[in-house]
Coordinates of C-alpha atoms (C1' of nucleotides) in Angstrom, one line a residue:
Chain A
X1 CA -6.3 -58.0 -166.1
X2 CA -5.6 -61.7 -167.0
X3 CA -2.9 -60.9 -169.7
X4 CA -1.0 -58.7 -166.5
X5 CA -1.2 -61.4 -164.0
X6 CA 0.4 -63.9 -166.2
X7 CA 3.3 -61.3 -167.3
X8 CA 4.3 -60.7 -163.6
X9 CA 4.1 -64.4 -163.5
X10 CA 6.6 -64.7 -166.2
X11 CA 8.2 -62.1 -165.2
X12 CA 8.7 -63.5 -161.3
X13 CA 9.2 -67.1 -162.4
X14 CA 12.2 -65.3 -164.9
X15 CA 13.4 -63.9 -161.7
X16 CA 13.9 -66.2 -159.2
X17 CA 15.2 -68.9 -161.8
X18 CA 14.5 -68.9 -165.2
X19 CA 17.5 -66.7 -166.7
X20 CA 16.9 -64.7 -170.1
X21 CA 19.1 -65.9 -173.8
X22 CA 21.1 -63.2 -172.9
X23 CA 21.0 -63.6 -169.0
X24 CA 22.8 -66.9 -169.6
X25 CA 25.2 -65.6 -172.7
X26 CA 26.4 -62.9 -170.6
X27 CA 27.3 -65.1 -168.4
X28 CA 28.8 -67.6 -170.7
X29 CA 31.6 -65.2 -171.3
X30 CA 32.0 -64.0 -167.5
X31 CA 32.8 -67.8 -166.9
X32 CA 35.4 -67.8 -170.2
X33 CA 36.8 -64.5 -169.3
X34 CA 37.8 -65.8 -166.3
X35 CA 38.8 -69.2 -167.2
X36 CA 41.1 -67.4 -169.8
X37 CA 42.0 -65.5 -166.9
X38 CA 43.1 -68.0 -165.0
X39 CA 44.7 -69.9 -167.4
X40 CA 46.7 -67.3 -168.4
X41 CA 47.4 -67.0 -164.4
X42 CA 48.8 -71.0 -164.3
X43 CA 51.2 -69.7 -167.4
X44 CA 52.9 -66.0 -166.7
X45 CA 51.8 -65.8 -162.9
X46 CA 49.1 -62.9 -161.6
X47 CA 51.4 -59.9 -162.7
X48 CA 50.6 -62.2 -166.4
X49 CA 47.0 -61.7 -166.7
X50 CA 45.5 -59.1 -169.0
X51 CA 42.7 -57.5 -169.8
X52 CA 44.3 -57.3 -173.7
X53 CA 45.8 -61.3 -173.6
X54 CA 42.2 -61.8 -172.6
X55 CA 41.1 -60.4 -175.6
X56 CA 43.5 -61.6 -177.8
X57 CA 42.1 -65.5 -177.0
X58 CA 38.8 -64.7 -176.8
X59 CA 39.1 -62.8 -180.4
X60 CA 37.3 -59.9 -179.0
X61 CA 38.3 -56.3 -179.1
X62 CA 39.5 -54.9 -175.4
X63 CA 37.0 -52.5 -175.4
X64 CA 34.3 -55.5 -175.4
X65 CA 35.5 -56.5 -172.2
X66 CA 34.3 -53.3 -170.5
X67 CA 31.2 -54.6 -170.4
X68 CA 32.0 -57.2 -167.7
X69 CA 34.2 -55.6 -165.8
X70 CA 34.7 -52.2 -165.0
X71 CA 38.6 -52.3 -164.6
X72 CA 41.2 -55.0 -164.2
X73 CA 41.2 -54.7 -161.0
X74 CA 37.3 -55.8 -160.7
X75 CA 38.8 -58.7 -162.2
X76 CA 41.9 -59.7 -160.3
X77 CA 38.8 -58.8 -157.4
X78 CA 36.5 -62.0 -158.6
X79 CA 39.4 -64.3 -159.5
X80 CA 40.3 -63.7 -155.9
X81 CA 36.9 -64.6 -154.3
X82 CA 36.5 -67.3 -156.7
X83 CA 39.6 -69.0 -155.6
X84 CA 38.8 -68.9 -151.8
X85 CA 35.8 -70.4 -152.7
X86 CA 36.3 -73.4 -154.8
X87 CA 39.7 -74.0 -151.7
X88 CA 36.2 -74.2 -148.9
X89 CA 34.0 -76.1 -151.2
X90 CA 37.7 -78.6 -151.6
X91 CA 38.0 -78.5 -148.1
X92 CA 34.4 -79.0 -147.1
X93 CA 34.2 -81.7 -149.9
X94 CA 37.2 -83.4 -147.9
X95 CA 34.9 -85.1 -144.9
X96 CA 31.9 -85.6 -146.6
X97 CA 30.5 -89.2 -146.1
X98 CA 32.6 -89.9 -143.2
X99 CA 30.2 -90.9 -140.1
X100 CA 29.9 -87.1 -137.8
X101 CA 32.1 -88.7 -134.9
X102 CA 35.1 -90.0 -136.9
X103 CA 37.2 -87.3 -136.0
X104 CA 40.3 -87.5 -136.2
X105 CA 39.7 -88.7 -139.7
X106 CA 37.1 -85.8 -141.2
X107 CA 41.0 -83.7 -139.7
X108 CA 42.7 -85.9 -141.3
X109 CA 41.4 -86.3 -144.7
X110 CA 40.8 -81.9 -144.5
X111 CA 44.1 -81.7 -144.9
X112 CA 44.5 -84.0 -147.9
X113 CA 42.0 -82.4 -148.9
X114 CA 43.7 -78.7 -148.8
X115 CA 47.2 -80.2 -150.2
X116 CA 45.0 -81.9 -153.0
X117 CA 43.6 -78.5 -154.0
X118 CA 47.1 -76.6 -153.2
X119 CA 48.8 -78.9 -155.7
X120 CA 46.3 -79.1 -158.4
X121 CA 45.6 -75.1 -158.3
X122 CA 49.4 -73.8 -157.5
X123 CA 48.5 -70.1 -159.2
X124 CA 45.2 -69.5 -157.2
X125 CA 46.7 -70.6 -154.4
X126 CA 49.3 -67.9 -155.3
X127 CA 46.9 -65.0 -156.0
X128 CA 45.2 -65.3 -152.7
X129 CA 47.9 -66.4 -149.7
X130 CA 51.3 -65.4 -152.1
X131 CA 53.3 -62.3 -152.7
X132 CA 51.1 -59.6 -152.2
X133 CA 49.5 -57.9 -155.6
X134 CA 51.8 -54.4 -155.2
X135 CA 49.0 -51.4 -155.4
X136 CA 46.0 -53.8 -155.0
X137 CA 43.6 -54.7 -152.2
X138 CA 40.9 -56.1 -152.3
X139 CA 37.3 -55.3 -151.1
X140 CA 37.5 -56.7 -147.7
X141 CA 33.1 -57.6 -147.6
X142 CA 33.9 -59.9 -150.1
X143 CA 37.1 -61.8 -149.3
X144 CA 36.2 -62.0 -145.8
X145 CA 33.2 -64.3 -145.8
X146 CA 34.9 -66.3 -148.3
X147 CA 38.2 -67.0 -145.9
X148 CA 35.6 -67.7 -143.1
X149 CA 34.6 -70.3 -145.0
X150 CA 37.5 -72.1 -145.2
X151 CA 38.5 -72.0 -141.6
X152 CA 35.1 -72.9 -140.5
X153 CA 35.6 -76.2 -142.8
X154 CA 38.5 -76.8 -140.9
X155 CA 37.4 -76.0 -137.1
X156 CA 34.2 -78.0 -137.1
X157 CA 35.5 -80.9 -136.6
X158 CA 37.7 -80.0 -134.2
X159 CA 35.5 -78.1 -132.4
X160 CA 32.6 -81.2 -132.8
X161 CA 35.3 -83.1 -131.1
X162 CA 36.0 -81.1 -128.3
X163 CA 32.1 -81.1 -127.6
X164 CA 32.1 -85.2 -127.7
X165 CA 35.7 -85.0 -125.3
X166 CA 37.8 -86.6 -127.9
X167 CA 40.5 -84.2 -128.0
X168 CA 42.7 -84.4 -124.6
X169 CA 44.0 -80.9 -124.0
X170 CA 47.2 -81.8 -122.2
X171 CA 49.4 -78.5 -121.3
X172 CA 48.5 -76.7 -124.8
X173 CA 45.9 -75.3 -123.3
X174 CA 47.2 -73.3 -120.7
X175 CA 50.1 -72.2 -123.4
X176 CA 47.6 -69.7 -125.3
X177 CA 48.7 -67.0 -124.5
X178 CA 47.1 -64.6 -122.7
X179 CA 47.0 -61.4 -125.4
X180 CA 45.9 -64.4 -128.3
X181 CA 43.2 -65.6 -125.7
X182 CA 41.4 -62.2 -125.7
X183 CA 41.6 -61.9 -129.2
X184 CA 40.2 -65.3 -129.8
X185 CA 37.2 -64.6 -127.4
X186 CA 36.4 -60.9 -128.8
X187 CA 36.5 -63.0 -132.5
X188 CA 34.1 -65.9 -131.0
X189 CA 31.8 -62.7 -129.8
X190 CA 31.6 -61.0 -133.1
X191 CA 31.2 -64.0 -135.0
X192 CA 29.3 -66.0 -132.7
X193 CA 31.2 -69.3 -133.6
X194 CA 30.0 -70.8 -130.0
X195 CA 33.4 -72.5 -129.7
X196 CA 35.8 -72.2 -126.6
X197 CA 38.5 -69.8 -127.8
X198 CA 41.0 -72.7 -126.9
X199 CA 39.4 -74.7 -129.7
X200 CA 39.6 -71.9 -132.2
X201 CA 43.9 -71.8 -131.5
X202 CA 44.1 -75.2 -132.1
X203 CA 42.7 -74.9 -135.5
X204 CA 44.6 -72.0 -136.6
X205 CA 47.3 -73.7 -135.0
X206 CA 46.6 -76.6 -137.7
X207 CA 46.0 -74.2 -140.3
X208 CA 48.6 -72.4 -139.6
X209 CA 51.2 -75.6 -140.1
X210 CA 49.0 -76.8 -142.6
X211 CA 49.6 -74.1 -144.8
X212 CA 53.2 -73.0 -144.2
X213 CA 54.2 -76.5 -145.0
X214 CA 52.2 -76.1 -148.0
X215 CA 53.2 -72.9 -149.3
X216 CA 57.0 -74.3 -149.0
X217 CA 56.1 -76.7 -151.2
X218 CA 53.8 -75.1 -154.0
X219 CA 57.2 -72.4 -154.2
X220 CA 59.2 -75.1 -155.0
X221 CA 61.2 -74.9 -151.6
X222 CA 59.8 -78.5 -149.6
X223 CA 61.2 -80.6 -151.8
X224 CA 64.5 -80.0 -152.6
X225 CA 64.9 -80.1 -148.4
X226 CA 62.7 -83.1 -147.5
X227 CA 62.7 -85.4 -151.1
X228 CA 59.8 -86.7 -150.5
X229 CA 56.9 -84.1 -149.9
X230 CA 53.8 -86.6 -149.6
X231 CA 55.6 -88.5 -147.1
X232 CA 56.5 -85.5 -145.3
X233 CA 53.5 -83.9 -145.3
X234 CA 51.5 -87.3 -144.0
X235 CA 54.0 -87.3 -141.4
X236 CA 53.1 -84.4 -140.4
X237 CA 49.3 -84.4 -140.5
X238 CA 50.1 -87.4 -137.8
X239 CA 52.0 -85.4 -135.9
X240 CA 49.8 -82.4 -136.1
X241 CA 47.0 -84.6 -135.2
X242 CA 48.5 -86.3 -132.4
X243 CA 50.1 -83.3 -130.6
X244 CA 46.1 -82.6 -130.6
X245 CA 45.4 -85.6 -129.4
X246 CA 42.2 -85.4 -131.2
X247 CA 40.6 -89.4 -132.0
X248 CA 37.4 -91.0 -133.8
X249 CA 34.3 -91.6 -131.9
X250 CA 32.5 -94.8 -132.8
X251 CA 28.9 -93.2 -133.0
X252 CA 26.6 -93.8 -130.1
Chain B
X1 CA 115.2 -54.3 -162.4
X2 CA 114.4 -52.4 -159.1
X3 CA 111.2 -50.8 -160.2
X4 CA 109.9 -54.1 -162.1
X5 CA 109.7 -55.2 -158.7
X6 CA 108.8 -52.2 -157.0
X7 CA 105.3 -52.2 -159.8
X8 CA 104.7 -55.8 -159.5
X9 CA 104.6 -55.4 -155.4
X10 CA 102.4 -52.4 -155.7
X11 CA 99.9 -54.6 -158.4
X12 CA 100.0 -56.9 -156.3
X13 CA 99.2 -55.3 -153.4
X14 CA 96.3 -53.8 -155.4
X15 CA 95.0 -57.1 -156.5
X16 CA 95.0 -58.6 -152.7
X17 CA 93.5 -55.8 -150.9
X18 CA 93.5 -52.4 -151.6
X19 CA 91.0 -51.1 -154.6
X20 CA 92.1 -48.3 -157.5
X21 CA 89.8 -45.4 -157.2
X22 CA 88.4 -46.6 -160.4
X23 CA 87.2 -49.9 -158.4
X24 CA 86.1 -48.2 -155.4
X25 CA 83.7 -45.7 -157.7
X26 CA 82.7 -49.1 -159.3
X27 CA 81.8 -50.7 -156.1
X28 CA 79.9 -47.9 -154.8
X29 CA 78.1 -47.4 -157.7
X30 CA 77.0 -51.0 -158.2
X31 CA 75.8 -50.8 -154.1
X32 CA 73.9 -47.4 -154.8
X33 CA 72.1 -48.9 -157.6
X34 CA 71.1 -52.3 -155.3
X35 CA 70.0 -49.9 -152.7
X36 CA 67.6 -48.2 -155.1
X37 CA 66.1 -51.3 -156.4
X38 CA 65.8 -52.6 -153.1
X39 CA 63.9 -49.7 -151.9
X40 CA 61.6 -49.8 -155.2
X41 CA 61.2 -53.4 -154.5
X42 CA 59.2 -52.6 -150.8
X43 CA 57.5 -49.9 -152.1
X44 CA 56.3 -51.6 -155.6
X45 CA 56.6 -54.9 -155.0
X46 CA 59.7 -57.4 -157.1
X47 CA 58.1 -56.9 -160.2
X48 CA 58.2 -53.0 -159.6
X49 CA 62.1 -53.2 -159.7
X50 CA 63.3 -51.2 -163.7
X51 CA 66.4 -50.5 -165.1
X52 CA 64.5 -47.4 -166.2
X53 CA 63.4 -46.4 -162.7
X54 CA 66.5 -46.7 -161.2
X55 CA 68.3 -44.7 -163.7
X56 CA 65.4 -42.1 -163.1
X57 CA 66.7 -42.0 -159.2
X58 CA 70.6 -41.9 -160.0
X59 CA 70.2 -39.3 -162.4
X60 CA 71.6 -41.2 -165.2
X61 CA 70.3 -42.6 -168.6
X62 CA 68.9 -46.3 -168.7
X63 CA 72.3 -47.6 -170.7
X64 CA 74.6 -46.4 -168.4
X65 CA 72.9 -49.2 -166.3
X66 CA 74.3 -51.8 -168.6
X67 CA 78.0 -51.0 -167.6
X68 CA 77.1 -53.1 -164.6
X69 CA 74.4 -55.5 -165.4
X70 CA 74.6 -57.3 -168.8
X71 CA 70.6 -57.8 -168.6
X72 CA 67.9 -56.8 -165.9
X73 CA 68.0 -60.6 -164.4
X74 CA 71.2 -60.4 -163.6
X75 CA 70.2 -57.4 -161.4
X76 CA 67.7 -59.1 -160.1
X77 CA 69.8 -62.7 -159.1
X78 CA 71.9 -60.2 -157.6
X79 CA 69.3 -58.9 -154.9
X80 CA 68.4 -62.2 -154.3
X81 CA 71.9 -63.9 -153.6
X82 CA 72.2 -60.6 -151.6
X83 CA 69.0 -61.4 -149.8
X84 CA 69.7 -65.2 -148.8
X85 CA 73.4 -64.2 -147.2
X86 CA 71.7 -60.9 -145.5
X87 CA 69.5 -63.7 -144.0
X88 CA 71.6 -65.9 -143.1
X89 CA 74.2 -63.6 -141.6
X90 CA 71.1 -62.3 -139.2
X91 CA 70.8 -66.2 -138.3
X92 CA 74.5 -66.4 -137.4
X93 CA 74.2 -63.4 -135.3
X94 CA 71.5 -64.4 -133.7
X95 CA 73.1 -67.0 -131.9
X96 CA 76.3 -65.1 -130.9
X97 CA 77.9 -64.5 -127.7
X98 CA 76.2 -67.8 -126.1
X99 CA 78.3 -70.8 -124.4
X100 CA 78.4 -72.9 -126.8
X101 CA 75.9 -75.7 -125.1
X102 CA 73.2 -73.1 -124.7
X103 CA 71.6 -74.9 -127.1
X104 CA 68.1 -74.3 -126.8
X105 CA 68.7 -70.8 -126.5
X106 CA 70.6 -70.6 -128.8
X107 CA 67.4 -72.0 -131.1
X108 CA 65.5 -69.7 -129.8
X109 CA 67.5 -66.9 -130.5
X110 CA 68.1 -67.9 -133.8
X111 CA 64.0 -68.2 -134.2
X112 CA 64.0 -64.6 -132.9
X113 CA 66.1 -63.5 -135.4
X114 CA 64.6 -65.6 -138.4
X115 CA 61.7 -63.1 -137.4
X116 CA 63.3 -60.4 -136.9
X117 CA 64.8 -60.2 -140.4
X118 CA 61.8 -61.4 -142.0
X119 CA 59.7 -58.4 -140.8
X120 CA 62.4 -56.1 -141.2
X121 CA 63.1 -56.9 -144.8
X122 CA 59.7 -58.3 -146.2
X123 CA 60.1 -57.5 -149.7
X124 CA 63.6 -59.4 -149.3
X125 CA 62.0 -61.9 -148.0
X126 CA 59.2 -61.8 -149.8
X127 CA 61.7 -61.8 -153.2
X128 CA 63.3 -65.5 -152.2
X129 CA 60.6 -67.3 -150.5
X130 CA 57.3 -65.8 -152.0
X131 CA 55.8 -66.2 -155.6
X132 CA 58.6 -67.0 -157.6
X133 CA 59.1 -64.3 -160.9
X134 CA 57.2 -65.9 -164.0
X135 CA 59.8 -66.5 -166.5
X136 CA 63.0 -66.1 -164.0
X137 CA 65.0 -68.6 -162.5
X138 CA 68.0 -67.8 -160.4
X139 CA 71.0 -69.6 -161.1
X140 CA 71.6 -73.0 -158.7
X141 CA 74.6 -72.5 -158.3
X142 CA 74.6 -68.6 -156.9
X143 CA 71.6 -69.6 -155.1
X144 CA 72.8 -73.1 -153.4
X145 CA 75.2 -71.9 -151.1
X146 CA 73.8 -69.0 -150.0
X147 CA 70.2 -70.8 -148.9
X148 CA 72.8 -73.4 -147.2
X149 CA 74.4 -71.0 -145.1
X150 CA 71.2 -70.3 -143.8
X151 CA 70.3 -73.5 -142.8
X152 CA 73.3 -74.8 -141.6
X153 CA 73.1 -72.0 -138.5
X154 CA 70.1 -73.6 -137.5
X155 CA 70.8 -77.1 -138.2
X156 CA 74.4 -76.3 -136.2
X157 CA 72.7 -75.9 -132.7
X158 CA 70.8 -79.3 -133.3
X159 CA 73.5 -81.2 -134.2
X160 CA 75.8 -79.8 -131.5
X161 CA 73.0 -80.7 -129.0
X162 CA 72.5 -83.9 -130.6
X163 CA 76.3 -84.6 -129.9
X164 CA 75.9 -83.7 -126.0
X165 CA 72.3 -85.8 -126.1
X166 CA 70.9 -82.2 -124.9
X167 CA 67.7 -84.1 -127.1
X168 CA 65.3 -86.6 -126.2
X169 CA 64.2 -88.2 -129.0
X170 CA 60.9 -89.4 -128.4
X171 CA 58.9 -91.2 -130.9
X172 CA 59.4 -88.9 -134.0
X173 CA 62.5 -90.6 -134.1
X174 CA 60.8 -93.7 -135.4
X175 CA 58.7 -91.5 -137.9
X176 CA 61.0 -90.3 -139.9
X177 CA 59.8 -91.3 -143.4
X178 CA 61.5 -94.2 -145.0
X179 CA 61.5 -91.9 -148.4
X180 CA 62.4 -88.8 -146.4
X181 CA 65.4 -90.7 -144.2
X182 CA 66.7 -91.9 -147.5
X183 CA 66.9 -89.0 -148.8
X184 CA 68.4 -86.7 -146.3
X185 CA 70.7 -89.6 -145.6
X186 CA 71.7 -88.7 -149.5
X187 CA 71.6 -85.1 -148.4
X188 CA 74.0 -85.2 -145.9
X189 CA 76.4 -87.8 -147.8
X190 CA 76.6 -84.6 -151.1
X191 CA 77.6 -82.2 -148.8
X192 CA 79.7 -84.4 -145.8
X193 CA 77.7 -82.3 -142.8
X194 CA 78.6 -84.7 -140.5
X195 CA 74.9 -85.1 -138.9
X196 CA 72.6 -88.4 -138.6
X197 CA 69.7 -88.0 -140.9
X198 CA 67.3 -87.7 -137.7
X199 CA 68.9 -84.0 -137.2
X200 CA 68.1 -82.8 -140.2
X201 CA 65.1 -83.8 -140.1
X202 CA 64.6 -82.0 -136.7
X203 CA 66.4 -79.3 -138.4
X204 CA 64.0 -78.9 -141.4
X205 CA 60.8 -79.6 -139.7
X206 CA 61.8 -76.8 -136.8
X207 CA 62.6 -74.5 -140.3
X208 CA 59.7 -75.0 -142.1
X209 CA 57.7 -74.6 -139.3
X210 CA 59.1 -71.1 -138.2
X211 CA 59.9 -70.2 -141.7
X212 CA 56.1 -71.4 -142.8
X213 CA 54.4 -69.1 -139.5
X214 CA 56.7 -66.3 -140.3
X215 CA 55.4 -66.5 -144.4
X216 CA 51.6 -66.1 -142.5
X217 CA 52.4 -63.3 -140.8
X218 CA 54.9 -61.1 -143.4
X219 CA 51.8 -61.9 -146.4
X220 CA 49.5 -60.6 -143.7
X221 CA 47.3 -63.3 -143.1
X222 CA 48.8 -64.2 -139.1
X223 CA 47.5 -60.9 -137.5
X224 CA 43.7 -60.9 -139.0
X225 CA 43.6 -64.4 -137.2
X226 CA 45.5 -64.5 -133.7
X227 CA 45.7 -61.1 -133.2
X228 CA 49.4 -60.9 -131.5
X229 CA 51.4 -62.0 -134.0
X230 CA 54.3 -61.9 -131.6
X231 CA 52.9 -63.6 -128.7
X232 CA 51.6 -66.4 -131.5
X233 CA 55.1 -66.6 -132.3
X234 CA 56.6 -67.0 -129.6
X235 CA 54.4 -70.0 -127.9
X236 CA 55.1 -71.4 -131.4
X237 CA 59.1 -71.9 -130.9
X238 CA 58.6 -73.2 -126.9
X239 CA 56.2 -75.3 -128.4
X240 CA 58.3 -76.4 -131.1
X241 CA 61.6 -77.0 -128.7
X242 CA 59.6 -78.7 -126.4
X243 CA 58.7 -80.8 -129.2
X244 CA 62.3 -81.2 -129.5
X245 CA 63.0 -81.2 -125.8
X246 CA 66.4 -79.9 -126.7
X247 CA 67.8 -78.0 -123.7
X248 CA 71.0 -75.8 -122.6
X249 CA 73.7 -78.2 -120.7
X250 CA 76.1 -75.9 -118.4
X251 CA 79.5 -75.6 -119.9
X252 CA 81.6 -78.4 -118.5
Chain C
dT1 C1' 108.8 -35.8 -166.6
dG2 C1' 105.8 -36.0 -170.4
dT3 C1' 103.3 -38.4 -174.8
dA4 C1' 100.5 -41.8 -176.9
dC5 C1' 97.2 -44.8 -176.4
dA6 C1' 93.5 -47.6 -173.8
dT7 C1' 90.2 -48.4 -170.9
dC8 C1' 86.2 -47.2 -169.2
dA9 C1' 81.5 -44.0 -167.4
dG10 C1' 77.8 -42.7 -169.7
dT11 C1' 75.0 -40.0 -173.2
dG12 C1' 71.1 -39.8 -176.4
dA13 C1' 68.5 -41.3 -180.0
dA14 C1' 65.5 -45.0 -181.3
dC15 C1' 63.2 -49.8 -182.0
dG16 C1' 59.3 -52.9 -180.8
dC17 C1' 56.7 -53.7 -177.7
dG18 C1' 52.8 -54.0 -174.4
dC19 C1' 49.5 -51.7 -170.9
dG20 C1' 44.7 -49.8 -169.1
dT21 C1' 41.5 -47.2 -170.4
dT22 C1' 38.2 -43.3 -173.1
dC23 C1' 35.1 -42.4 -176.8
dA24 C1' 32.0 -42.0 -180.1
dC25 C1' 29.8 -45.4 -183.2
dT26 C1' 27.0 -49.5 -185.3
dG27 C1' 24.0 -53.5 -185.2
dA28 C1' 21.7 -57.2 -183.4
dT29 C1' 18.2 -58.7 -179.7
dG30 C1' 14.3 -57.8 -176.7
dT31 C1' 10.6 -55.2 -175.2
dA32 C1' 5.5 -51.9 -175.1
dC33 C1' 1.8 -50.5 -177.0
Chain D
dT1 C1' 0.9 -59.0 -185.2
dG2 C1' 3.2 -55.2 -186.5
dT3 C1' 5.7 -50.7 -185.5
dA4 C1' 8.8 -47.6 -182.5
dC5 C1' 11.9 -47.8 -179.1
dA6 C1' 15.4 -49.0 -175.6
dT7 C1' 18.6 -52.0 -174.3
dC8 C1' 23.1 -54.5 -174.8
dA9 C1' 27.4 -57.1 -177.0
dG10 C1' 30.7 -55.2 -179.3
dT11 C1' 33.9 -52.2 -182.7
dG12 C1' 37.6 -49.4 -184.0
dA13 C1' 40.4 -45.7 -183.3
dA14 C1' 43.7 -43.4 -180.2
dC15 C1' 45.7 -41.5 -175.6
dG16 C1' 49.5 -41.5 -172.8
dC17 C1' 52.6 -44.6 -171.0
dG18 C1' 56.1 -47.6 -169.3
dC19 C1' 59.3 -51.5 -170.1
dG20 C1' 64.4 -53.6 -171.7
dT21 C1' 67.4 -53.3 -175.2
dT22 C1' 71.0 -51.9 -179.5
dC23 C1' 74.6 -48.6 -181.1
dA24 C1' 77.2 -45.4 -182.3
dC25 C1' 79.0 -41.6 -179.9
dT26 C1' 82.2 -38.4 -176.6
dG27 C1' 84.9 -37.2 -172.2
dA28 C1' 87.8 -38.4 -168.7
dT29 C1' 90.6 -41.3 -166.2
dG30 C1' 94.5 -43.9 -166.1
dT31 C1' 98.6 -46.6 -168.0
dA32 C1' 102.9 -47.8 -170.7
dC33 C1' 107.4 -46.0 -172.5

DNA sequence: TGTACATCAGTGAACGCGCGTTCACTGATGTAC
DNA sequence: TGTACATCAGTGAACGCGCGTTCACTGATGTAC
C-alpha cells in the first residue's frame, strides 16, 4: 500500500513537471531538428528545408527523423506555429515595463518591436507571411490562436487608450465601411474581444500599414525606394500615431 | 544592280517590320512557352515552373526548349520582366481617357487598376513582389526600367497635381526624414525625374500603402481580418487621397 | 530555275543529382514482477 | 536484487519520382549563286 502510493506520487510528479531523461533527450532532439530546419530556411528559402538535409547535418539517417515527425508537412507546420508565437512574444515584450497609460509610447514600441523581429528573422517572417507554400495549408486550429496572440498585442494598448478616452476619433470614426463594420462586430462577438469595432478597425489599419511596409522592406523593395528604411519606418509610425491621435496619459 | 537594290529593299523592310515566317513561328513558340509557364506558376507556385513540365505540356522534348532559353533562369527572368511591364501597362491604362487635371480621380483609378491587376494575376504578382526565389537574382538592367514604368505611372498625376497646386502639403511636407529627403534628391538627379522630392515621397508613400495592403490581400491575410476587402481597400484609397489633399481641377 | 549549302527546330539517350516515404531490422534504455 | 519483457531511437536498403543540363544526331526550311 505504501509503495503504491509512493509510486503514484513519483509518476504524478513526473507528469506534472519533471520529464524523464528520455523525454528530455527527445525534446532536445526536436529542438535541434527545428533549429537546423530554420537555418536551412534562412539559407535556401522555405522550399530549401529538407528532411534529408536536416538528417545529413545531424549525422542521422533520414528515417530517424520519422521518429519525430510523421511527415515533412508536420515539420513545416511546427515551424510556422513557432514563428507566429515568436512574433507574438516579441510584440508583447515590446511594451513591457512601461506604465499602462503610456498608450502612445507603448504602441510605438510595439511597432519598433515588430520591425526588429521581422528584420532579425526574415525567413521566419517569409514563412508565415510571404508567398504561400504551394500544396501546403497549415491546420487552422493550430495557427489561428498563434496569430491572434500577435494581433491582441497590438490591439491591447489601442483598446485601453480608447477606454481612457486617449484616442480622438475624428472623421475616421465615421469612415468605417458598413460591411467591414458588421464583420468586425461578428469577430468581436465570436471571440468576445470586448472592444468596440472601431477600435478593431484602427488596430487592423495600424497592423496592415506596419506589416505592409515591413513586407516591402524584408523583400528588398523599400531600401531602393527611400534609401533609409529606418528613418522612413519611424516617420510612418509617427504619422500613424498622429492619425490615431493616440496620447500618453500620466497615471492617476 | 536593280535586283541588288530590290533585295536590299526587301531585307530592310523585313528588318524593320515584317518578320519572316520562321521568326513568326519562333515568336509564337516563345509565347506558348511563357503562357504555359505562367499557368504552371498559377497552379504550383513560382517554384513549380519546370522546363520538363512545360515540354511535357507542349509535346516537345525538354532539350527543344534550349533552342529558346539557354537556361531555366533565363526563362524566369523573362517572366519577371513581362510581369513588371504588364503591371505598368495596367496602371497606365487605369487613367486613360480622363481629363489631365482630374488628378484625384486619376490617382484613384490607378489605385483601383493596381488592385485589379494584382487580383487577376496573383501568381505574377507573387513572382515579382513575393518571397524572393532562393539562389536567383534578376539582372537589374532588365528589371529596373520595367519597375520604373510602374512607379512613374503613379508619380505622374501626383507630380502634375503638384505643379497645378492641387495638393495641399500640410505637415507631411516637413516630416520627410532628412536622410530620405537626400536620397530622393539623388534619385531625382540620377534619373532626371523633374519633380520635387516631396512629390516623390508622397508617391512612394501611396505606392507603399497600396502595395502593402494588396500584398496582404493576395496572400490571404486581409479577408480574415476585415471581411470585405473591396470596401476596405476603397476606404484606404480615400483616406490616402484625403491625407494628400489631392483634388480634381476643372480644365481651364 | 535548279542545285549546293547553311541554318535552324527538334530528337533521344544519358548523366548526376536530390527528394519523401516504406519496410524489416538492431541494440540500448527503461519497467514490472 | 535479478530477470523477462516492452518501449523506443536509430539503421540501411530500396522504391519511385522529378529535376536541369550535355551531347551527338536528324530532317525540314530557307538562302546564295
